[in-house]
Amino acid sequence: MSSYRIALLPGDGIGPEVMDATRLVLDRMVRDISGLDLTFTSHRAGAGLYRETGETLPPAVLEDCLAADAVLLSAIGLPDVRQPDGTEVQPLMMVGLRRALNLHSAIRPVKLYPGAPCALKNEGSGIDFVIIRENLEGLFASFGGGSRVGNEVVTDTLVITRKGTTQVADVAFRLAQRRIGRPSDGRQMVTCVDKANIFQSMAFFREVYFDVAKSYPEIGTEAVYVDAMSLYMVQNPWDFDVLVMENQFGDILSDLGAGLVGGLGLGPSAEIGEEHGLFQPSHGTAPQIAGKNIANPMATILSAAMMLDWLGDRNNDSVCIDAAVTLENAVAKIIADGRIRTPDIGGSSSTTEVANAIADALGA
Ligand code: ATP
């Protein structure tokens, strides 16, 4: 039996509520699934802590994240908590954590579960693709840097490296190998999304992508410009399987993707590197609804399912991989049933009711 230690960062706003809901479900799994052993350490980090202590991520918390088998985070940031220069504390903490854990690839599934509200009139052959976003470079490489000349000129530099692009492309192709292909015809594909017609950095990103593709001859390849991709995501999303792209493009297209398939309350994400994995919902802290027990916990619970899949895959642990499938199926069952759902997807249930329903559906 493998045992995994998970560092939990409940964070701010709706973060603690959706984390409690996720814990409720994971505790039920540990109780009922033979061979699944998860232990947890939970830490304060984020904007609330910064307000009290001037620190978002104390060194001891970072140490524990580095030592844990995985990190599960719900949401960080409060609009009224600012650094002396007026910026929010959330980007500083998240970019720092990504860099410290070397999380080079972010994975954002865009999957339409039956019964979830779809933004499109026509659902075609279904929506089930994954955005893989380079997570440390691109335009975000300038975070904390850039240059400012007086009051007139400011620059941020977009950085693409062969190593970073190779790593993220490898993640994309390896994921495509484990998937069942695009909904329209079952073809396993990795699509490079770029702006290679304009920027040499993007032409280089595409060139490295095609270099990496040579190691995966069974997976289909294509390259699409990012502006066209935002059109295709709305017109024919079923024609895509795995998309790989630069950091800022991924940041933007993943929210478009979440909007297609039921909103931020249903969007999980994973950030992975060679040694570490961090899992978190794609939504933020939603302060307007914090403390009301109405936030949708499904994005965090689906992120926990991605965590179990990642732990199982890297440790060759079929119990953990099966547990990930069981958890995703339980969420899908509650979405399809439709009776218990939070207000963001058209229901009137509480966060806790949704968590209990998912926990009860695990064994069903
Ligand atoms: P942040 O600044 O932390 O990103 P935000 O409120 O600006 O916070 P999000 O938290 O990403 O941005 O959410 C935008 C809106 O989407 C929220 O105001 C809320 O209405 C809705 N929302 C996001 N997540 C959830 C959720 N889990 N359940 C219900 N509604 C949500």
Coordinates of N, CA, C and O in Angstrom, one line a residue, residues 235-351:
Q235 N -16.6 27.5 -32.0 CA -17.3 26.9 -33.2 C -17.3 25.4 -33.3 O -18.2 24.8 -33.7
N236 N -16.1 24.8 -33.0 CA -16.0 23.4 -33.2 C -15.0 22.8 -32.1 O -14.0 22.2 -32.5
P237 N -15.3 23.0 -30.9 CA -14.4 22.5 -29.8 C -14.2 21.0 -29.8 O -13.2 20.5 -29.3
W238 N -15.1 20.2 -30.4 CA -15.0 18.8 -30.4 C -13.9 18.3 -31.3 O -13.6 17.1 -31.3
D239 N -13.3 19.2 -32.1 CA -12.2 18.8 -33.0 C -10.8 18.8 -32.3 O -9.8 18.7 -33.0
F240 N -10.8 19.0 -31.0 CA -9.5 19.2 -30.3 C -9.4 18.2 -29.2 O -10.4 17.8 -28.5
D241 N -8.1 17.8 -28.9 CA -7.8 16.8 -27.9 C -6.9 17.4 -26.8 O -7.3 17.7 -25.7
V242 N -5.7 17.7 -27.2 CA -4.7 18.4 -26.3 C -4.2 19.6 -27.0 O -3.7 19.5 -28.1
L243 N -4.2 20.7 -26.3 CA -3.6 22.0 -26.9 C -2.4 22.4 -26.0 O -2.5 22.4 -24.8
V244 N -1.3 22.8 -26.7 CA -0.2 23.2 -25.9 C 0.2 24.7 -26.3 O 0.1 25.0 -27.5
M245 N 0.5 25.5 -25.3 CA 0.7 26.9 -25.7 C 1.6 27.7 -24.6 O 1.8 27.2 -23.5
E246 N 2.0 28.8 -25.0 CA 2.7 29.8 -24.1 C 1.8 30.2 -23.0 O 0.6 30.2 -23.0
N247 N 2.5 30.7 -21.9 CA 1.9 31.0 -20.6 C 0.7 31.9 -20.7 O -0.4 31.6 -20.2
Q248 N 0.9 33.1 -21.3 CA -0.2 34.1 -21.3 C -1.4 33.6 -22.2 O -2.5 33.9 -21.9
F249 N -1.1 33.0 -23.3 CA -2.1 32.5 -24.2 C -3.0 31.5 -23.4 O -4.2 31.4 -23.5
G250 N -2.3 30.6 -22.6 CA -2.9 29.6 -21.8 C -3.8 30.2 -20.7 O -4.9 29.7 -20.4
D251 N -3.3 31.3 -20.1 CA -4.0 32.0 -19.1 C -5.4 32.4 -19.6 O -6.4 32.2 -19.0
I252 N -5.4 33.0 -20.8 CA -6.6 33.6 -21.4 C -7.5 32.5 -21.9 O -8.7 32.4 -21.6
L253 N -7.0 31.5 -22.7 CA -7.8 30.5 -23.3 C -8.4 29.6 -22.3 O -9.5 29.0 -22.5
S254 N -7.7 29.4 -21.1 CA -8.3 28.5 -20.2 C -9.6 29.1 -19.5 O -10.5 28.3 -19.2
D255 N -9.7 30.4 -19.3 CA -10.9 30.9 -18.8 C -12.0 30.8 -19.9 O -13.2 30.6 -19.5
L256 N -11.7 31.0 -21.1 CA -12.7 30.8 -22.2 C -13.2 29.4 -22.2 O -14.4 29.1 -22.2
G257 N -12.3 28.5 -22.0 CA -12.6 27.1 -21.9 C -13.6 26.8 -20.7 O -14.6 26.1 -20.9
A258 N -13.3 27.4 -19.6 CA -14.1 27.1 -18.4 C -15.5 27.7 -18.7 O -16.5 27.1 -18.3
G259 N -15.6 28.8 -19.4 CA -16.9 29.4 -19.7 C -17.7 28.6 -20.6 O -18.9 28.6 -20.5
L260 N -17.1 27.8 -21.4 CA -17.8 26.9 -22.4 C -18.5 25.8 -21.6 O -19.6 25.3 -22.1
V261 N -18.0 25.3 -20.5 CA -18.4 24.1 -20.0 C -19.0 24.2 -18.5 O -19.0 23.3 -17.8
G262 N -19.6 25.4 -18.2 CA -20.3 25.5 -16.9 C -19.7 26.5 -16.0 O -20.2 26.6 -14.9
G263 N -18.6 27.1 -16.4 CA -18.0 28.2 -15.5 C -16.9 27.8 -14.6 O -16.5 26.6 -14.6
L264 N -16.4 28.8 -13.8 CA -15.2 28.5 -13.0 C -15.5 27.5 -11.9 O -14.5 26.8 -11.5
G265 N -16.7 27.4 -11.4 CA -17.0 26.4 -10.3 C -16.8 25.0 -10.7 O -16.8 24.1 -9.9
L266 N -16.6 24.7 -12.0 CA -16.4 23.3 -12.5 C -15.1 23.1 -13.1 O -14.8 22.0 -13.6
G267 N -14.2 24.1 -13.0 CA -12.9 24.0 -13.7 C -11.7 23.6 -12.8 O -11.2 24.4 -12.1
P268 N -11.2 22.4 -12.9 CA -10.0 22.0 -12.1 C -8.7 22.4 -12.8 O -8.8 22.7 -14.0
S269 N -7.6 22.3 -12.1 CA -6.3 22.4 -12.8 C -5.2 21.7 -12.0 O -5.4 21.5 -10.8
A270 N -4.2 21.4 -12.7 CA -3.0 20.8 -12.2 C -1.8 21.6 -12.6 O -1.8 22.1 -13.8
E271 N -0.8 21.8 -11.8 CA 0.5 22.4 -12.2 C 1.5 21.4 -11.8 O 1.7 21.0 -10.6
I272 N 2.3 20.9 -12.8 CA 3.2 19.8 -12.5 C 4.6 20.1 -13.0 O 4.8 20.9 -14.0
G273 N 5.6 19.5 -12.4 CA 7.0 19.6 -12.9 C 7.6 18.2 -12.8 O 6.8 17.2 -12.7
E274 N 8.9 18.1 -12.7 CA 9.5 16.7 -12.7 C 9.3 16.2 -11.3 O 9.2 14.9 -11.1
E275 N 9.4 17.0 -10.2 CA 9.4 16.5 -8.8 C 8.1 16.8 -8.1 O 7.8 16.1 -7.1
H276 N 7.4 17.9 -8.5 CA 6.3 18.3 -7.6 C 5.0 18.5 -8.4 O 5.0 18.7 -9.6
G277 N 3.9 18.4 -7.7 CA 2.6 18.7 -8.3 C 1.7 19.5 -7.4 O 1.7 19.3 -6.2
L278 N 1.1 20.6 -8.0 CA 0.2 21.4 -7.2 C -1.2 21.4 -7.9 O -1.2 21.6 -9.1
F279 N -2.2 21.3 -7.2 CA -3.6 21.1 -7.8 C -4.5 22.1 -7.2 O -4.5 22.3 -5.9
Q280 N -5.3 22.8 -8.0 CA -6.1 23.9 -7.5 C -7.2 24.2 -8.5 O -7.1 23.9 -9.7
P281 N -8.4 24.6 -8.0 CA -9.5 25.0 -8.9 C -9.0 26.2 -9.8 O -8.1 26.9 -9.4
S282 N -9.7 26.4 -10.9 CA -9.2 27.5 -11.8 C -9.9 28.8 -11.3 O -9.5 29.9 -11.8
H283 N -10.8 28.7 -10.4 CA -11.4 30.0 -9.9 C -10.6 30.7 -8.8 O -9.6 30.0 -8.3
G284 N -10.9 31.9 -8.5 CA -10.2 32.6 -7.4 C -11.0 32.5 -6.1 O -11.7 31.6 -5.9
T285 N -10.9 33.6 -5.3 CA -11.5 33.5 -4.0 C -12.9 34.0 -3.9 O -13.5 33.9 -2.8
A286 N -13.5 34.5 -5.0 CA -14.9 34.9 -5.1 C -15.4 35.6 -3.8 O -16.3 35.1 -3.1
P287 N -14.8 36.7 -3.4 CA -15.1 37.3 -2.0 C -16.6 37.6 -1.8 O -17.0 37.5 -0.7
Q288 N -17.3 37.9 -2.9 CA -18.7 38.3 -2.7 C -19.5 37.1 -2.1 O -20.6 37.4 -1.4
I289 N -19.1 35.9 -2.4 CA -20.0 34.8 -1.9 C -19.2 34.0 -0.7 O -19.7 33.0 -0.2
A290 N -18.1 34.5 -0.3 CA -17.3 33.8 0.8 C -18.1 33.8 2.1 O -18.8 34.8 2.4
G291 N -18.0 32.7 2.8 CA -18.6 32.6 4.1 C -20.1 32.3 4.1 O -20.8 32.1 5.1
K292 N -20.7 32.1 2.9 CA -22.1 31.8 2.8 C -22.4 30.3 2.6 O -23.6 29.9 2.4
N293 N -21.4 29.5 2.4 CA -21.6 28.1 2.2 C -22.4 27.8 0.9 O -23.2 26.9 0.8
I294 N -22.1 28.6 -0.1 CA -22.8 28.4 -1.4 C -21.8 28.2 -2.6 O -22.2 28.1 -3.7
A295 N -20.5 28.3 -2.3 CA -19.5 28.2 -3.4 C -19.6 26.7 -3.9 O -19.8 25.8 -3.1
N296 N -19.3 26.6 -5.2 CA -19.3 25.3 -5.8 C -17.9 24.6 -5.5 O -16.9 25.1 -5.9
P297 N -18.0 23.4 -4.8 CA -16.7 22.8 -4.4 C -16.2 21.9 -5.5 O -15.2 21.2 -5.4
M298 N -17.0 21.7 -6.7 CA -16.6 20.7 -7.6 C -15.3 20.9 -8.3 O -14.6 20.0 -8.6
A299 N -14.9 22.2 -8.6 CA -13.6 22.4 -9.2 C -12.5 21.9 -8.3 O -11.5 21.4 -8.8
T300 N -12.6 22.2 -7.0 CA -11.5 21.7 -6.1 C -11.6 20.2 -6.0 O -10.5 19.5 -6.0
I301 N -12.7 19.6 -5.9 CA -12.8 18.1 -5.8 C -12.3 17.5 -7.1 O -11.6 16.5 -7.0
L302 N -12.6 18.1 -8.3 CA -12.0 17.5 -9.5 C -10.5 17.7 -9.6 O -9.8 16.9 -10.2
S303 N -10.0 18.8 -9.0 CA -8.6 19.0 -8.9 C -8.0 17.9 -8.0 O -6.8 17.4 -8.3
A304 N -8.7 17.5 -7.0 CA -8.2 16.4 -6.1 C -8.1 15.1 -6.9 O -7.2 14.3 -6.8
A305 N -9.1 14.9 -7.8 CA -9.1 13.7 -8.7 C -7.9 13.8 -9.6 O -7.2 12.7 -9.8
M306 N -7.5 14.9 -10.1 CA -6.3 15.1 -11.0 C -5.1 14.7 -10.1 O -4.1 14.1 -10.6
M307 N -5.1 15.1 -8.9 CA -4.0 14.9 -8.0 C -3.8 13.4 -7.8 O -2.7 12.8 -7.9
L308 N -4.9 12.7 -7.6 CA -4.8 11.2 -7.4 C -4.3 10.5 -8.6 O -3.5 9.6 -8.6
D309 N -4.8 11.0 -9.8 CA -4.3 10.4 -11.1 C -2.8 10.7 -11.3 O -2.1 9.8 -11.7
W310 N -2.4 11.9 -10.9 CA -0.9 12.2 -11.1 C -0.1 11.4 -10.1 O 0.9 10.8 -10.5
L311 N -0.5 11.2 -8.9 CA 0.2 10.4 -7.9 C 0.3 9.0 -8.3 O 1.3 8.3 -8.3
G312 N -0.9 8.5 -8.8 CA -1.0 7.1 -9.2 C -0.1 6.8 -10.5 O 0.6 5.8 -10.5
D313 N -0.1 7.8 -11.4 CA 0.7 7.6 -12.6 C 2.2 7.6 -12.3 O 2.9 6.7 -12.8
R314 N 2.6 8.5 -11.5 CA 4.0 8.6 -11.3 C 4.6 7.5 -10.3 O 5.7 7.2 -10.3
N315 N 3.6 6.9 -9.5 CA 4.1 5.9 -8.6 C 3.6 4.5 -9.1 O 3.7 3.5 -8.3
N316 N 3.1 4.4 -10.3 CA 2.6 3.1 -10.8 C 1.7 2.5 -9.8 O 1.8 1.3 -9.5
D317 N 0.7 3.2 -9.3 CA -0.2 2.8 -8.2 C -1.6 2.8 -8.8 O -2.3 3.8 -8.9
S318 N -2.0 1.5 -9.1 CA -3.4 1.4 -9.7 C -4.5 1.8 -8.8 O -5.6 2.2 -9.2
V319 N -4.3 1.6 -7.5 CA -5.3 1.9 -6.5 C -5.6 3.4 -6.6 O -6.8 3.9 -6.6
C320 N -4.5 4.2 -6.7 CA -4.7 5.7 -6.7 C -5.3 6.1 -8.1 O -6.2 7.0 -8.1
I321 N -4.9 5.5 -9.2 CA -5.5 5.8 -10.5 C -7.0 5.5 -10.5 O -7.8 6.3 -10.9
D322 N -7.3 4.3 -10.0 CA -8.7 3.9 -9.9 C -9.5 4.9 -9.0 O -10.7 5.2 -9.3
A323 N -8.9 5.3 -7.9 CA -9.6 6.2 -7.0 C -9.9 7.6 -7.7 O -10.9 8.2 -7.5
A324 N -9.0 8.0 -8.6 CA -9.2 9.2 -9.4 C -10.4 9.1 -10.3 O -11.3 10.0 -10.3
V325 N -10.5 7.9 -10.9 CA -11.7 7.7 -11.8 C -13.0 7.6 -11.0 O -14.0 8.2 -11.3
T326 N -12.9 6.9 -9.8 CA -14.1 6.8 -8.9 C -14.6 8.2 -8.5 O -15.8 8.6 -8.5
L327 N -13.6 9.1 -8.2 CA -13.9 10.4 -7.7 C -14.5 11.3 -8.8 O -15.6 11.9 -8.7
E328 N -13.9 11.2 -10.0 CA -14.5 12.0 -11.1 C -15.9 11.5 -11.5 O -16.8 12.3 -11.8
N329 N -16.1 10.2 -11.5 CA -17.4 9.6 -11.8 C -18.4 10.0 -10.8 O -19.6 10.3 -11.2
A330 N -18.0 10.1 -9.5 CA -19.0 10.6 -8.5 C -19.5 12.0 -8.8 O -20.6 12.3 -8.7
V331 N -18.5 12.9 -9.1 CA -18.9 14.3 -9.4 C -19.8 14.3 -10.7 O -20.8 15.0 -10.7
A332 N -19.4 13.5 -11.7 CA -20.2 13.5 -12.9 C -21.6 13.0 -12.6 O -22.6 13.6 -13.2
K333 N -21.7 12.0 -11.7 CA -23.1 11.5 -11.4 C -24.0 12.6 -10.8 O -25.1 12.8 -11.1
I334 N -23.3 13.4 -9.9 CA -24.1 14.5 -9.2 C -24.5 15.6 -10.2 O -25.6 16.1 -10.1
I335 N -23.6 15.9 -11.1 CA -23.9 16.9 -12.1 C -25.1 16.4 -13.0 O -26.0 17.1 -13.3
A336 N -25.0 15.1 -13.4 CA -26.0 14.6 -14.3 C -27.3 14.5 -13.6 O -28.4 14.7 -14.2
D337 N -27.3 14.1 -12.3 CA -28.6 14.0 -11.6 C -29.3 15.3 -11.5 O -30.5 15.4 -11.6
G338 N -28.5 16.4 -11.2 CA -29.1 17.7 -11.3 C -29.8 18.2 -10.1 O -30.1 19.4 -10.0
R339 N -30.1 17.3 -9.1 CA -31.0 17.8 -8.0 C -30.2 18.5 -7.0 O -30.7 19.4 -6.3
I340 N -28.9 18.2 -6.8 CA -28.1 18.8 -5.8 C -27.0 19.6 -6.5 O -26.0 19.0 -7.0
R341 N -27.1 20.9 -6.6 CA -26.1 21.7 -7.2 C -26.1 23.1 -6.6 O -27.2 23.6 -6.2
T342 N -25.0 23.8 -6.7 CA -24.9 25.2 -6.1 C -25.5 26.2 -7.1 O -25.7 25.9 -8.3
P343 N -25.7 27.4 -6.6 CA -26.4 28.4 -7.4 C -25.7 28.8 -8.7 O -26.3 29.1 -9.7
D344 N -24.3 28.7 -8.7 CA -23.6 29.1 -9.9 C -24.0 28.2 -11.1 O -23.8 28.7 -12.3
I345 N -24.4 27.0 -10.9 CA -24.8 26.2 -12.0 C -26.3 25.9 -12.0 O -26.8 24.8 -12.4
G346 N -27.1 26.8 -11.4 CA -28.5 26.8 -11.5 C -29.3 26.1 -10.4 O -30.5 25.8 -10.5
G347 N -28.6 25.8 -9.2 CA -29.3 25.1 -8.1 C -29.4 26.0 -6.9 O -29.2 27.2 -7.0
S348 N -29.8 25.3 -5.8 CA -29.9 26.1 -4.6 C -29.3 25.4 -3.4 O -29.6 25.6 -2.2
S349 N -28.5 24.4 -3.7 CA -27.9 23.6 -2.6 C -26.7 24.3 -2.0 O -26.1 25.2 -2.7
S350 N -26.2 23.8 -0.8 CA -25.1 24.4 -0.2 C -23.8 23.7 -0.6 O -23.9 22.6 -1.2
T351 N -22.7 24.3 -0.3 CA -21.4 23.6 -0.6 C -21.3 22.3 0.1 O -20.9 21.3 -0.4

